[in-house]
PDB file of C-alpha atoms in Angstrom:
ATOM      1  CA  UNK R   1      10.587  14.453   7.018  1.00 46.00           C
ATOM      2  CA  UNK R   2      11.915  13.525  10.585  1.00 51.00           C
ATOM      3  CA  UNK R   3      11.180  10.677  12.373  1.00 53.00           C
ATOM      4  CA  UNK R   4       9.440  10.438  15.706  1.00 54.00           C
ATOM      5  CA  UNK R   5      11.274   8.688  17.735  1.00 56.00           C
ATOM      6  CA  UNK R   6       8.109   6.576  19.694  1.00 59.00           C
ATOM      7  CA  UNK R   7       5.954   6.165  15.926  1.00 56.00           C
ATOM      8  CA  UNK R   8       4.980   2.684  15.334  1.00 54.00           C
ATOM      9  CA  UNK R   9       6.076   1.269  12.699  1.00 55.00           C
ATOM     10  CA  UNK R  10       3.919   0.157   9.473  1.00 51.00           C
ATOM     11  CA  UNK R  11       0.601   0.439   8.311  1.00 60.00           C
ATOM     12  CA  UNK R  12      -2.128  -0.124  11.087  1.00 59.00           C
ATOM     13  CA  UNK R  13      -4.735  -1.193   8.623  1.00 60.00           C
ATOM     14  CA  UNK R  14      -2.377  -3.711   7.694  1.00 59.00           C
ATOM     15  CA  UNK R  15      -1.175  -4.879  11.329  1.00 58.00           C
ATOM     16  CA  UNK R  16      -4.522  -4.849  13.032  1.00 59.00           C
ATOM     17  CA  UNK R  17      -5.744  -7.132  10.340  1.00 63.00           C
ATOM     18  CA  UNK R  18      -2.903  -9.418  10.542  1.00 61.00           C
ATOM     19  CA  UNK R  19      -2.849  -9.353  14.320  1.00 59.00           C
ATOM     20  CA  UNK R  20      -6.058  -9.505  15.824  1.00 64.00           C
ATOM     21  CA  UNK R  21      -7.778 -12.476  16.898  1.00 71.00           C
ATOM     22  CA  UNK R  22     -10.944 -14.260  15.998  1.00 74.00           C
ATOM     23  CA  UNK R  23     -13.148 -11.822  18.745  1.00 78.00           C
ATOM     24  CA  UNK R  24     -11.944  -8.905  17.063  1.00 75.00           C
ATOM     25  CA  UNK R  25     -14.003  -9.220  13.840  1.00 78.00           C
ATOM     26  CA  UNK R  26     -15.639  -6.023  14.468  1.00 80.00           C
ATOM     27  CA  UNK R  27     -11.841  -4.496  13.889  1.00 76.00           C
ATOM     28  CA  UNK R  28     -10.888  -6.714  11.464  1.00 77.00           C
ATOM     29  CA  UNK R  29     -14.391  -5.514   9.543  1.00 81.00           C
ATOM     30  CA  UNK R  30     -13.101  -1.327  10.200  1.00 82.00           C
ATOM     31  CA  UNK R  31      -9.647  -2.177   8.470  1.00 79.00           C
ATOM     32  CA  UNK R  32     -10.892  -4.004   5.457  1.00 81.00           C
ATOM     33  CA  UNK R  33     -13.748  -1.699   4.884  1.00 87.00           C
ATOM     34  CA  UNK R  34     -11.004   1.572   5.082  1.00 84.00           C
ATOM     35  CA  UNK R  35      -8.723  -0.451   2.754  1.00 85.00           C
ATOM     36  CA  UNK R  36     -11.172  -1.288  -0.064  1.00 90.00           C
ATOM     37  CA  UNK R  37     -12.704   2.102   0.033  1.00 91.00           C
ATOM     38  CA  UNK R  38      -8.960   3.182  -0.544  1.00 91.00           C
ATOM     39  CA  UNK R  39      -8.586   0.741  -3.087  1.00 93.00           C
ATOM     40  CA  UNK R  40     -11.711   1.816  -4.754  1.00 96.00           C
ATOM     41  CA  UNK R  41     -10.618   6.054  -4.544  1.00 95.00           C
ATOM     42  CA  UNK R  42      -7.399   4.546  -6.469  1.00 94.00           C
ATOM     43  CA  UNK R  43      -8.949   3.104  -9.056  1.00 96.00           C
ATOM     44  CA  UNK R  44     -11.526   5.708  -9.694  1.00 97.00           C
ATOM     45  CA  UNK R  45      -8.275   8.057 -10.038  1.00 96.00           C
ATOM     46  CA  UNK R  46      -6.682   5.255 -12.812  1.00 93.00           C
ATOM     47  CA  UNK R  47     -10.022   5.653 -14.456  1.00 94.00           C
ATOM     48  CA  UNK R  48      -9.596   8.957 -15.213  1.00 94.00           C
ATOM     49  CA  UNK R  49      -6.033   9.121 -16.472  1.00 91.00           C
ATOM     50  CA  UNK R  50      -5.397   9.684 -19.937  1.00 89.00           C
ATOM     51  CA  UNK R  51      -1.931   8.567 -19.962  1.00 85.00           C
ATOM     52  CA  UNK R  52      -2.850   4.667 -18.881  1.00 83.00           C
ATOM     53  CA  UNK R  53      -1.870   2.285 -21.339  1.00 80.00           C
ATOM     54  CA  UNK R  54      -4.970   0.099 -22.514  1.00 81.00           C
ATOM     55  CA  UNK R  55      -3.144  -3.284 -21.554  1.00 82.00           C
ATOM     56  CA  UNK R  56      -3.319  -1.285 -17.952  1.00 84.00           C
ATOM     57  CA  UNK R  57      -7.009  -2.383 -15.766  1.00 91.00           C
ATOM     58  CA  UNK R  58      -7.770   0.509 -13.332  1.00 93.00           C
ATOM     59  CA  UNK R  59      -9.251  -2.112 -11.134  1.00 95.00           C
ATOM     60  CA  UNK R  60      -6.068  -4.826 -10.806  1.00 92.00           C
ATOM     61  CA  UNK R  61      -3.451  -1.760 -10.790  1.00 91.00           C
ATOM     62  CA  UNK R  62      -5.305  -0.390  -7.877  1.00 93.00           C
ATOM     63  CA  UNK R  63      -5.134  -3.681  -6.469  1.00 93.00           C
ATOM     64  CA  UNK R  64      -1.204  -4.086  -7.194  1.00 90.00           C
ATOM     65  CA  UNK R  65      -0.166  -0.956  -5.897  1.00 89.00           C
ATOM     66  CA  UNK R  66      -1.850  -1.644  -2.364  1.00 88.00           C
ATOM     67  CA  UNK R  67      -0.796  -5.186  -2.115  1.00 89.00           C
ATOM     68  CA  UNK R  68       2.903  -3.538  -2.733  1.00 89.00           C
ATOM     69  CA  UNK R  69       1.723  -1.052  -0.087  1.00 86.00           C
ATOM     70  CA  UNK R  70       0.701  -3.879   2.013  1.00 84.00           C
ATOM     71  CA  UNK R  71       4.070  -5.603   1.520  1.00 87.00           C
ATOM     72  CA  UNK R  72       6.252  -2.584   2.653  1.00 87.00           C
ATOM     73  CA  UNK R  73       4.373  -1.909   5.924  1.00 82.00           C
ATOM     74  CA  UNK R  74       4.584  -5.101   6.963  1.00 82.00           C
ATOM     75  CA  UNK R  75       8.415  -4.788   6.076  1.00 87.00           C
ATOM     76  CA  UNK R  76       8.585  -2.008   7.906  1.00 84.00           C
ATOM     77  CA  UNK R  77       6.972  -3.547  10.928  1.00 79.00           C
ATOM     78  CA  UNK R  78       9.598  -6.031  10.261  1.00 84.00           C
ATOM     79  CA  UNK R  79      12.359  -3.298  10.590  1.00 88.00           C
ATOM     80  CA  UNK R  80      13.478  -2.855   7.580  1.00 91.00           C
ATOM     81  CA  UNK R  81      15.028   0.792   6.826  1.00 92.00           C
ATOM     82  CA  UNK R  82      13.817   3.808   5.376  1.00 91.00           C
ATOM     83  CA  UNK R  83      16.615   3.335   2.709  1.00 94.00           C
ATOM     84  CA  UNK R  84      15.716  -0.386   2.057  1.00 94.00           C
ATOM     85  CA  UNK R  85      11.892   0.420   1.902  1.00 92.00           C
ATOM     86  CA  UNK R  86      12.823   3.357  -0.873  1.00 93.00           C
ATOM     87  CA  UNK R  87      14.717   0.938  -2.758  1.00 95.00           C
ATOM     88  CA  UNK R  88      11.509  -1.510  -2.882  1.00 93.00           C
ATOM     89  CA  UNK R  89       9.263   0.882  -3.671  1.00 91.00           C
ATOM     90  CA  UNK R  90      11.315   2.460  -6.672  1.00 93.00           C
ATOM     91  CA  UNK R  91      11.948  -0.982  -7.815  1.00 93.00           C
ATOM     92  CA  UNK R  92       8.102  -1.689  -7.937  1.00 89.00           C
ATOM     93  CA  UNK R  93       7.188   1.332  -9.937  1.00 84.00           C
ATOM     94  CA  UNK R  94      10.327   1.241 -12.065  1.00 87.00           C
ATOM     95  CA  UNK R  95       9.044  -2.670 -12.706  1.00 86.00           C
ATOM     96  CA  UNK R  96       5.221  -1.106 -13.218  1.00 78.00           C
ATOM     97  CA  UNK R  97       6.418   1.555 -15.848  1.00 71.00           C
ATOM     98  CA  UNK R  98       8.633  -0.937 -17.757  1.00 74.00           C
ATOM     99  CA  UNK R  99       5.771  -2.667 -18.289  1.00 66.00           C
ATOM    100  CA  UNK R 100       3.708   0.053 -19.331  1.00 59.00           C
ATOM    101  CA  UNK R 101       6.178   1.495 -22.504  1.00 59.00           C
TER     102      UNK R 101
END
């Protein structure tokens, strides 16, 4: 996948949350509502694997993976690299599977 060279950087769910101010509520509403509906499409999907361990909660995996998710745009807003952002996100599932076996 190539890179455009004038793509911003990060999630914009993520940064127009963060970013805007107290009159943009209205915004701040659109961005939460699109994240906990993707949130919610997660854990419906966790729900219906076969292959979760019982220890696992649908609901507070979903959760995990998009705070991760969270935590990687906003490192990538940051500037972190491709490479470096690859390396987090392998760690994080390598950590979430560990804990699964």
């Amino acid at each position: 996948m190539r890179r455009r060279r004038r793509a911003p950087h990060g999630c914009l769910c993520v940064k127009t949350v963060q970013a805007s101010g107290p009159d943009a509520h209205a915004v701040r509403q659109e961005a939460t509502t699109a994240r906990k509906a993707a949130e919610a499409a997660l854990r419906r999907r966790l729900e219906q694997a076969t292959d979760l361990p019982s220890s696992h909660e649908p609901a507070t995996l979903a959760a995990l993976v998009h705070t991760i998710s969270d935590g990687i745009a906003v490192q990538a807003a940051a500037g972190r690299s491709r490479d470096e952002l690859r390396q987090i996100g392998d760690s994080a599932l390598r950590a979430l599977l560990d804990e699964a076996t």
